[in-house]
Short mmCIF file of C-alpha atoms and ligand atoms in Angstrom, two decimals:
data_model
loop_
_atom_site.label_atom_id
_atom_site.label_comp_id
_atom_site.label_asym_id
_atom_site.label_seq_id
_atom_site.Cartn_x
_atom_site.Cartn_y
_atom_site.Cartn_z
CA MET A 986 153.32 -10.79 204.78
CA ALA A 987 150.84 -9.13 202.44
CA ARG A 988 151.44 -5.29 201.74
CA GLN A 989 149.07 -2.81 203.28
CA GLY A 990 146.52 -1.72 200.23
CA SER A 991 147.41 -4.92 198.40
CA TRP A 992 144.51 -6.97 196.75
CA ARG A 993 146.38 -9.88 198.54
CA GLY A 994 145.84 -8.04 201.97
CA GLU A 995 142.09 -7.18 200.89
CA LEU A 996 141.77 -11.28 200.33
CA LEU A 997 143.13 -12.08 203.54
CA GLY A 998 141.36 -9.93 205.54
CA GLY A 999 137.93 -11.11 203.82
CA PHE A 1000 139.02 -14.62 204.59
CA ALA A 1001 139.71 -14.07 208.10
CA VAL A 1002 136.40 -11.78 208.57
CA VAL A 1003 134.60 -15.14 206.99
CA ALA A 1004 136.72 -17.57 209.41
CA ILE A 1005 136.27 -14.99 212.28
CA CYS A 1006 132.31 -14.92 211.68
CA THR A 1007 131.95 -18.74 210.97
CA LEU A 1008 133.63 -19.80 214.23
CA LEU A 1009 131.23 -16.97 216.27
CA GLY A 1010 128.56 -18.68 215.00
CA GLY A 1011 129.69 -21.96 215.58
CA LEU A 1012 130.32 -20.98 218.87
CA PHE A 1013 125.74 -20.31 218.72
CA GLN A 1014 125.53 -23.50 216.60
CA GLN A 1015 125.07 -21.29 213.56
CA ALA A 1016 128.32 -21.72 211.64
CA VAL A 1017 126.48 -21.46 207.98
CA LEU A 1018 124.69 -18.20 209.37
CA GLY A 1019 127.90 -16.38 210.50
CA PHE A 1020 129.42 -17.49 207.16
CA ALA A 1021 126.65 -16.32 205.00
CA LEU A 1022 126.43 -13.07 207.02
CA ALA A 1023 129.95 -12.66 206.78
CA ASN A 1024 130.16 -12.97 202.81
CA VAL A 1025 127.17 -10.35 202.73
CA GLY A 1026 129.12 -8.13 204.63
CA ILE A 1027 132.03 -8.56 202.35
CA LEU A 1028 129.90 -8.13 199.49
CA LEU A 1029 128.21 -5.08 200.71
CA TYR A 1030 131.34 -3.16 201.98
CA TRP A 1031 132.79 -3.91 198.32
CA SER A 1032 129.56 -2.85 196.87
CA TRP A 1033 129.68 0.47 198.78
CA HIS A 1034 133.23 0.97 197.71
CA LEU A 1035 133.01 0.07 193.79
CA ARG A 1036 129.86 2.89 194.07
CA MET A 1037 132.08 5.19 195.72
CA VAL A 1038 134.58 4.74 193.08
CA GLN A 1039 132.21 5.05 190.29
CA ARG A 1040 130.45 8.23 191.40
CA TRP A 1041 133.99 9.58 191.67
CA LEU A 1042 134.71 8.86 188.06
CA ASP A 1043 131.65 10.57 187.42
CA ARG A 1044 132.92 13.75 188.65
CA PRO A 1045 136.60 13.40 187.71
CA LEU A 1046 137.47 16.98 188.48
CA GLU A 1047 137.03 16.23 192.72
CA ASP A 1048 139.35 15.06 194.90
CA PRO A 1049 139.13 11.13 195.48
CA PRO A 1050 137.17 10.03 198.46
CA THR A 1051 138.84 8.31 201.17
CA GLY A 1052 139.06 4.61 201.24
CA ARG A 1053 139.95 1.81 202.94
CA GLY A 1054 142.69 -0.80 202.20
CA VAL A 1055 143.29 -1.66 198.23
CA TRP A 1056 140.20 0.96 197.30
CA GLY A 1057 141.99 3.79 199.13
CA HIS A 1058 145.33 2.76 196.94
CA LEU A 1059 143.14 2.05 193.92
CA LEU A 1060 141.95 5.55 194.68
CA ASP A 1061 144.81 7.50 194.53
CA SER A 1062 146.74 5.52 191.51
CA ILE A 1063 143.35 6.42 189.51
CA PHE A 1064 143.86 9.76 190.84
CA ARG A 1065 147.54 10.23 189.79
CA LEU A 1066 147.17 8.90 186.49
CA GLN A 1067 144.30 11.65 185.61
CA ARG A 1068 146.55 14.05 187.21
CA GLN A 1069 149.44 13.21 184.91
CA ASN A 1070 146.76 13.01 182.00
CA ARG A 1071 145.55 16.31 182.47
CA GLU A 1072 148.76 17.70 183.04
CA ALA A 1073 149.82 16.10 179.33
CA GLN A 1074 146.88 17.37 177.59
CA SER A 1075 147.40 20.81 178.81
CA ARG A 1076 151.13 20.52 177.77
CA LEU A 1077 149.99 19.59 174.25
CA GLU A 1078 146.97 22.43 174.26
CA SER A 1079 149.65 25.01 174.87
CA ALA A 1080 151.69 23.53 172.18
CA LEU A 1081 149.27 23.78 170.02
CA ASP A 1082 147.90 27.23 170.94
CA TYR A 1083 151.71 28.11 170.33
CA LEU A 1084 152.29 26.61 167.40
CA GLN A 1085 148.66 27.85 165.67
CA ASP A 1086 149.71 31.44 167.27
CA SER A 1087 153.22 31.17 165.25
CA LEU A 1088 151.67 30.26 162.30
CA ALA A 1089 148.70 32.41 162.50
CA SER A 1090 151.61 35.51 163.06
CA MET A 1091 153.52 34.42 160.07
CA ARG A 1092 153.47 36.98 157.33
CA ASP A 1093 153.57 33.90 154.86
CA GLY A 1094 150.11 32.58 154.19
CA GLY A 1095 149.51 29.26 155.49
CA ILE A 1096 146.55 27.04 154.67
CA ILE A 1097 145.94 23.54 155.63
CA VAL A 1098 143.72 21.14 153.28
CA ASN A 1099 142.05 18.18 154.29
CA ASN A 1100 142.20 15.00 152.05
CA ARG A 1101 139.03 15.91 150.66
CA GLY A 1102 140.44 19.18 149.39
CA GLY A 1103 138.44 21.19 151.88
CA ILE A 1104 140.24 23.99 153.71
CA ALA A 1105 140.72 22.79 157.61
CA TRP A 1106 142.58 26.00 158.66
CA ALA A 1107 144.05 29.31 157.44
CA ASN A 1108 145.97 31.87 158.71
CA ALA A 1109 145.21 35.84 158.32
CA SER A 1110 148.15 36.19 155.70
CA ALA A 1111 145.87 33.71 153.58
CA ASP A 1112 143.27 36.05 153.68
CA TYR A 1113 145.61 38.97 152.62
CA LEU A 1114 147.30 37.02 149.62
CA LEU A 1115 144.51 35.08 148.45
CA GLY A 1116 141.46 36.12 149.85
CA ILE A 1117 140.49 33.08 152.38
CA ARG A 1118 138.89 34.19 155.42
CA PHE A 1119 138.88 31.76 158.28
CA PRO A 1120 136.85 30.47 160.02
CA GLU A 1121 134.41 31.42 157.18
CA ASP A 1122 136.06 29.14 154.54
CA ARG A 1123 136.36 26.32 156.52
CA GLY A 1124 135.27 23.17 154.36
CA GLN A 1125 135.41 25.09 151.38
CA SER A 1126 137.18 23.86 148.36
CA LEU A 1127 140.71 25.42 147.97
CA LEU A 1128 140.41 25.25 144.35
CA ASN A 1129 137.22 27.00 144.16
CA LEU A 1130 138.66 29.70 146.05
CA VAL A 1131 142.14 29.94 144.31
CA ARG A 1132 141.22 30.16 140.92
CA MET A 1133 144.54 30.70 139.02
CA PRO A 1134 144.98 28.16 136.56
CA GLU A 1135 149.25 27.67 137.15
CA PHE A 1136 148.16 26.87 141.00
CA GLN A 1137 145.11 24.65 139.99
CA SER A 1138 147.31 22.59 137.72
CA TYR A 1139 150.44 22.48 140.30
CA TYR A 1140 147.90 21.30 142.85
CA GLU A 1141 146.56 18.37 140.64
CA SER A 1142 149.92 17.25 139.41
CA GLU A 1143 150.77 16.09 142.76
CA ASP A 1144 154.37 16.82 142.29
CA PHE A 1145 155.75 19.62 144.59
CA THR A 1146 159.41 18.92 144.31
CA HIS A 1147 159.83 22.39 143.28
CA PRO A 1148 157.95 25.69 144.31
CA LEU A 1149 155.21 27.15 142.20
CA ARG A 1150 155.68 30.85 140.87
CA VAL A 1151 153.08 32.93 139.74
CA THR A 1152 153.45 36.29 138.28
CA ASN A 1153 151.23 39.37 138.06
CA VAL A 1154 148.90 37.73 139.81
CA SER A 1155 146.16 40.83 140.17
CA GLU A 1156 145.88 44.08 138.94
CA ASP A 1157 148.82 45.27 141.17
CA GLU A 1158 151.06 42.68 139.38
CA ARG A 1159 151.51 40.61 142.38
CA SER A 1160 154.05 37.65 142.01
CA LEU A 1161 153.18 34.71 144.48
CA GLN A 1162 155.23 31.58 145.36
CA PHE A 1163 153.76 28.37 146.54
CA GLU A 1164 154.67 25.47 148.88
CA ILE A 1165 152.55 22.26 149.27
CA THR A 1166 153.96 19.44 151.69
CA ARG A 1167 151.58 16.37 152.31
CA PHE A 1168 151.39 15.17 156.15
CA GLY A 1169 148.74 12.84 157.71
CA ALA A 1170 146.22 11.00 155.50
CA GLY A 1171 146.68 13.02 152.92
CA ASP A 1172 146.47 16.38 154.33
CA ARG A 1173 148.32 19.56 152.79
CA LEU A 1174 149.77 22.28 154.07
CA VAL A 1175 149.86 25.30 151.70
CA PHE A 1176 152.31 27.91 151.81
CA VAL A 1177 151.88 30.96 149.77
CA ARG A 1178 154.16 33.86 149.94
CA ASP A 1179 154.46 37.56 148.31
CA ILE A 1180 157.66 37.46 146.31
CA THR A 1181 157.08 40.65 144.18
CA ASP A 1182 160.00 42.58 145.33
CA THR A 1183 162.12 39.53 144.54
CA VAL A 1184 160.73 39.17 141.13
CA ARG A 1185 161.05 42.97 140.35
CA LEU A 1186 165.11 42.73 141.42
CA GLU A 1187 165.48 39.99 139.60
CA GLN A 1188 163.84 41.79 136.57
CA MET A 1189 165.67 44.73 137.05
CA ARG A 1190 168.93 42.63 137.27
CA ARG A 1191 168.04 41.01 134.17
CA ASP A 1192 167.07 44.03 132.37
CA PHE A 1193 170.22 46.07 133.52
CA VAL A 1194 172.79 42.80 131.83
CA GLY A 1195 171.06 43.03 129.02
CA ASP A 1196 170.80 46.79 128.40
CA VAL A 1197 174.32 47.34 129.70
CA SER A 1198 175.41 44.76 127.14
CA HIS A 1199 173.07 46.33 124.15
CA GLU A 1200 174.72 49.47 125.10
CA LEU A 1201 178.25 48.25 124.60
CA ARG A 1202 178.00 46.65 121.45
CA THR A 1203 178.15 49.65 119.35
CA PRO A 1204 181.31 51.36 120.88
CA LEU A 1205 182.87 48.01 120.50
CA THR A 1206 181.47 47.71 117.08
CA VAL A 1207 183.24 50.89 116.07
CA LEU A 1208 186.31 49.53 117.75
CA LYS A 1209 186.84 46.71 116.29
CA GLY A 1210 186.07 48.05 112.78
CA TYR A 1211 189.31 50.54 113.78
CA ILE A 1212 191.10 47.86 114.80
CA ASP A 1213 190.59 45.95 111.64
CA THR A 1214 191.24 48.76 109.29
CA LEU A 1215 194.70 49.41 111.25
CA THR A 1216 195.85 45.64 111.01
CA ASP A 1217 195.16 45.86 106.80
CA LEU A 1218 197.44 48.85 106.65
CA GLU A 1219 200.71 48.49 105.30
CA VAL A 1220 202.20 51.36 108.03
CA PHE A 1221 201.36 48.86 111.03
CA SER A 1222 202.57 45.72 109.40
CA ALA A 1223 205.66 45.56 111.40
CA ARG A 1224 206.07 43.37 114.25
CA GLN A 1225 206.20 46.26 116.82
CA TYR A 1226 202.57 47.04 115.25
CA SER A 1227 201.00 43.70 114.56
CA LYS A 1228 201.49 41.66 117.90
CA PRO A 1229 199.32 44.29 119.75
CA LEU A 1230 196.92 44.63 117.28
CA GLU A 1231 196.70 40.98 116.75
CA GLN A 1232 196.01 40.85 120.59
CA MET A 1233 193.40 43.70 120.49
CA GLN A 1234 191.89 41.84 117.77
CA GLN A 1235 191.58 38.77 119.77
CA GLN A 1236 190.06 40.76 123.14
CA ALA A 1237 187.66 42.40 120.95
CA ALA A 1238 186.10 39.37 119.43
CA ARG A 1239 186.19 37.80 122.81
CA MET A 1240 184.37 40.66 124.22
CA GLU A 1241 181.89 40.42 121.20
CA ASN A 1242 181.09 36.74 122.07
CA LEU A 1243 180.67 37.81 125.93
CA LEU A 1244 178.11 40.35 124.72
CA ARG A 1245 176.57 37.94 122.82
CA ASP A 1246 176.42 35.11 125.24
CA LEU A 1247 175.22 37.86 128.17
CA LEU A 1248 172.37 39.39 125.85
CA TRP A 1249 171.28 35.48 124.78
CA LEU A 1250 171.22 34.71 128.50
CA SER A 1251 169.10 37.53 129.48
CA LYS A 1252 166.60 36.79 126.51
CA ILE A 1253 166.11 33.20 127.79
CA GLU A 1254 165.77 34.26 131.20
CA THR A 1255 163.12 36.83 130.38
CA PHE A 1256 161.51 34.51 128.54
CA GLU A 1257 161.85 31.28 130.81
CA SER A 1258 158.40 31.12 132.24
CA HIS A 1259 157.19 31.43 128.82
CA ARG A 1260 155.26 28.34 127.51
CA LYS A 1261 157.60 26.78 124.34
CA THR A 1262 155.05 25.76 122.26
CA GLU A 1263 156.95 24.65 118.77
CA ARG A 1264 157.46 21.49 117.48
CA VAL A 1265 161.17 20.74 117.13
CA ASN A 1266 162.92 17.86 115.29
CA ILE A 1267 165.75 17.17 117.22
CA GLY A 1268 166.80 14.73 114.66
CA SER A 1269 167.55 16.78 112.06
CA VAL A 1270 168.55 19.66 114.56
CA LEU A 1271 171.51 17.31 115.36
CA SER A 1272 172.47 15.83 112.08
CA GLU A 1273 173.00 19.80 111.05
CA MET A 1274 174.78 20.96 114.25
CA VAL A 1275 177.10 17.96 114.15
CA GLY A 1276 177.63 18.39 110.42
CA GLU A 1277 178.62 22.03 110.99
CA LEU A 1278 181.01 20.74 113.96
CA ARG A 1279 182.35 18.03 111.86
CA ALA A 1280 183.55 21.08 109.29
CA ALA A 1281 184.88 23.39 112.09
CA TYR A 1282 186.92 20.53 113.90
CA PRO A 1283 188.03 18.81 110.99
CA GLU A 1284 190.80 16.79 113.09
CA ARG A 1285 187.90 15.45 115.55
CA THR A 1286 185.80 12.63 115.85
CA VAL A 1287 182.10 13.50 116.79
CA ALA A 1288 180.05 10.23 116.42
CA LEU A 1289 176.03 11.06 116.32
CA LYS A 1290 173.37 8.11 117.42
CA ILE A 1291 169.76 9.05 117.91
CA GLU A 1292 167.37 6.33 118.93
CA GLY A 1293 163.37 6.44 119.57
CA ASP A 1294 160.87 9.55 118.52
CA THR A 1295 162.92 12.49 117.66
CA THR A 1296 160.11 15.35 118.12
CA ILE A 1297 159.78 17.62 121.25
CA ILE A 1298 158.04 20.45 122.16
CA GLY A 1299 160.24 23.15 122.30
CA ASP A 1300 161.57 26.35 121.20
CA GLU A 1301 164.36 25.57 118.58
CA PRO A 1302 167.03 28.47 118.83
CA GLU A 1303 167.18 27.88 122.32
CA LEU A 1304 167.39 23.96 122.15
CA ARG A 1305 170.23 24.71 119.54
CA SER A 1306 171.88 26.83 121.73
CA ALA A 1307 171.96 24.34 124.82
CA PHE A 1308 173.05 21.37 122.63
CA SER A 1309 175.53 22.96 120.64
CA ASN A 1310 177.46 24.64 123.81
CA LEU A 1311 177.54 20.86 125.43
CA ILE A 1312 178.80 19.74 121.97
CA VAL A 1313 181.32 22.61 121.69
CA ASN A 1314 182.61 22.17 125.47
CA ALA A 1315 183.30 18.26 125.01
CA LEU A 1316 185.26 19.08 122.16
CA LYS A 1317 187.13 22.05 124.04
CA TYR A 1318 187.79 19.87 127.31
CA SER A 1319 188.92 16.33 125.27
CA ASP A 1320 190.94 15.56 122.58
CA LYS A 1321 189.26 11.87 121.60
CA GLU A 1322 186.33 11.09 120.23
CA VAL A 1323 182.95 12.84 121.49
CA ALA A 1324 179.91 11.05 121.42
CA VAL A 1325 176.38 12.87 120.81
CA VAL A 1326 173.14 10.82 121.42
CA TRP A 1327 169.64 10.93 121.43
CA HIS A 1328 167.52 8.32 123.30
CA ALA A 1329 163.69 8.46 123.56
CA GLY A 1330 162.12 6.34 125.93
CA ALA A 1331 158.63 5.76 126.95
CA ASP A 1332 158.77 8.79 129.69
CA VAL A 1333 162.11 10.55 129.26
CA SER A 1334 163.90 11.61 126.40
CA GLU A 1335 167.77 12.64 126.73
CA PHE A 1336 170.08 14.45 124.91
CA SER A 1337 173.71 13.42 126.13
CA VAL A 1338 177.17 14.46 124.94
CA VAL A 1339 179.93 11.69 126.44
CA ASP A 1340 183.77 12.90 125.87
CA GLN A 1341 187.10 11.13 127.19
CA GLY A 1342 188.79 14.37 128.30
CA SER A 1343 190.00 15.40 131.87
CA GLY A 1344 186.77 15.19 133.46
CA ILE A 1345 185.66 17.36 136.65
CA ALA A 1346 186.47 17.00 140.21
CA ALA A 1347 182.94 16.28 142.07
CA LYS A 1348 183.58 19.56 143.91
CA HIS A 1349 183.15 21.77 141.27
CA ILE A 1350 180.01 19.61 139.70
CA PRO A 1351 177.27 21.95 141.83
CA ARG A 1352 179.10 25.20 140.92
CA LEU A 1353 179.76 24.56 137.04
CA THR A 1354 176.49 26.48 135.85
CA GLU A 1355 177.09 29.79 137.87
CA ARG A 1356 177.94 32.44 135.60
CA PHE A 1357 181.51 32.85 134.90
CA TYR A 1358 182.43 29.95 137.26
CA ARG A 1359 185.24 27.93 135.78
CA VAL A 1360 187.38 24.92 137.26
CA ASP A 1361 190.71 26.10 135.38
CA LYS A 1362 190.51 29.56 134.68
CA SER A 1363 193.79 30.08 132.60
CA ARG A 1364 192.70 26.68 130.39
CA SER A 1365 189.37 27.83 130.07
CA GLN A 1366 189.95 31.46 129.12
CA ASN A 1367 192.68 30.21 126.36
CA SER A 1368 189.99 27.77 124.81
CA GLY A 1369 187.94 30.93 124.12
CA GLY A 1370 185.11 30.37 126.67
CA THR A 1371 182.84 33.12 127.98
CA GLY A 1372 182.13 31.07 131.03
CA LEU A 1373 178.24 31.41 130.28
CA GLY A 1374 177.80 28.09 128.28
CA LEU A 1375 176.64 26.00 131.19
CA ALA A 1376 174.44 28.88 132.64
CA ILE A 1377 172.57 29.34 129.32
CA VAL A 1378 172.35 25.20 129.26
CA LYS A 1379 170.69 25.17 132.79
CA HIS A 1380 168.16 28.15 131.88
CA VAL A 1381 166.98 26.55 128.62
CA ALA A 1382 166.67 23.09 130.08
CA ALA A 1383 164.48 24.90 133.19
CA ALA A 1384 162.20 26.75 130.31
CA HIS A 1385 161.59 23.70 128.92
CA GLN A 1386 161.03 21.67 132.55
CA ALA A 1387 163.96 19.58 131.75
CA GLU A 1388 167.21 19.09 133.44
CA LEU A 1389 170.66 18.81 133.11
CA VAL A 1390 172.54 15.88 134.07
CA ILE A 1391 176.24 16.20 134.71
CA GLU A 1392 177.99 13.29 135.68
CA SER A 1393 181.99 13.54 135.23
CA GLU A 1394 185.22 11.22 136.46
CA LEU A 1395 188.45 13.11 136.74
CA GLY A 1396 190.67 11.76 134.25
CA ARG A 1397 188.15 9.77 132.40
CA GLY A 1398 185.50 11.90 131.15
CA SER A 1399 182.19 13.62 131.20
CA ARG A 1400 178.52 13.13 130.47
CA PHE A 1401 176.59 16.15 129.90
CA GLY A 1402 172.90 15.36 129.57
CA VAL A 1403 169.58 17.29 128.95
CA ARG A 1404 166.74 15.03 130.31
CA PHE A 1405 163.23 15.98 129.01
CA TYR A 1406 159.78 14.38 130.66
CA SER A 1407 157.08 12.86 128.90
CA ALA A 1408 154.94 16.20 128.97
CA ARG A 1409 157.19 17.48 126.12
CA LYS A 1410 157.07 14.79 123.93
CA GLY A 1411 155.70 15.67 120.36
CA ARG A 1412 153.09 13.31 119.96
CA PRO A 1413 149.39 14.51 120.38
P1 ADP B 1604 183.55 28.11 129.38
O1 ADP B 1604 183.02 29.23 128.20
O2 ADP B 1604 184.57 28.97 130.20
O3 ADP B 1604 183.53 26.54 128.73
P2 ADP B 1604 180.82 26.77 130.32
O4 ADP B 1604 179.66 27.50 131.25
O5 ADP B 1604 180.45 26.43 129.13
O6 ADP B 1604 182.35 28.00 130.42
O7 ADP B 1604 181.95 25.66 131.47
C1 ADP B 1604 182.22 25.91 133.06
C2 ADP B 1604 183.11 25.25 132.90
O8 ADP B 1604 182.95 24.05 133.17
C3 ADP B 1604 184.45 25.31 132.16
O9 ADP B 1604 185.02 26.26 132.25
C4 ADP B 1604 185.26 24.37 132.39
O10 ADP B 1604 185.75 24.24 133.37
C5 ADP B 1604 184.19 23.29 132.86
N1 ADP B 1604 183.62 21.94 131.90
C6 ADP B 1604 182.69 22.26 131.10
N2 ADP B 1604 182.09 21.40 130.04
C7 ADP B 1604 183.32 20.35 130.71
C8 ADP B 1604 183.71 19.32 129.89
N3 ADP B 1604 183.15 18.44 128.78
N4 ADP B 1604 184.94 18.51 130.53
C9 ADP B 1604 185.62 19.04 131.57
N5 ADP B 1604 185.03 20.37 131.95
C10 ADP B 1604 184.06 21.15 131.74
#
């Protein structure tokens, strides 16, 4: 049995009409006429329905006309599909409106840039932070409107793994942070955030630490002077005085190292964003440094291997302090040979120090560069460290757009490396 409204039913109905008309025609000796009339009738009937469907499709918002058989079924199906489509479209439109509303109301500036570099959309904060007006600036080149050299080179570098900070942007010394994400066919979403308060707070913290360390140096020098004088006096040579005096001397020396490292760290942080433009010969820096350390640790073996080009663009005192911190750490935390290696490749040059010491458990590695973080507090303090060495190395690396790489295995040893990228190569 053919289902009502199915094409089979429609076909069977058509055949039945043709058969009946041919039979009726046959009764009057006009079978061919009956057959032809039936076919013409069916054709007219289908054409009329087709016209009905077409007229309705031209006005899709109207309710569908009522059709018979398969035509009614077809019209209902099309109507149902259209309704589902309209609902999906309106859901999408409201989701898009919602998204645009939330982006528009953000305190951060948001700009969508098409793959030709033209502005496709921007929110109100982009106007406040960068002076980009939307829709007036639609299609304008973003780089023509944001004329900060740092932003231009960041945008063109195509490397958006880290956000870009630009300080003292305008007369009101605003600081901005940019983040760029690529999506679609080369389009970009640019986020810009006002970080003036954060930058000021960081500056205040740096100044505070620097000022306190500086202020503490004078009283410490006085105390240290008196302790040295007392130690030299004959009256205090008895054991009950010499022991505490020795400890006072040790602690004063520790405090002095601490203040020296704190001051150095705050200086490096302050000048981190300044361009380092000196040509530094890493080969002679390392030969000299390793020579001094061999003299200071005569019982230890420090191997030095230098491969490839040895000149890089940077700041010599900063690089010296980073390298010496890493070598001294290797000497402090191991008792076998320490290998110092400089390897310059085509794109990457790396300074590394390899030791066969106690190694560091993986869970400590991400925290090693935090100030005063120690894996084994008592051991590190006995070794005379300040807990600031790796923090200094991290900042020196960041100031040179380099990376501090730490690989370590418990019980087998560690490898600390500073990886420089091609932009720092000393060749023109
Ligand atoms: P410290 O003055 O305590 O040496 P650092 O910042 O230089 O401070 O190092 C932080 C901690 O990292 C150290 O206390 C030590 O626990 C660990 N560490 C650093 N270098 C090594 C190394 N080569 N082998 C094992 N542990 C190390």
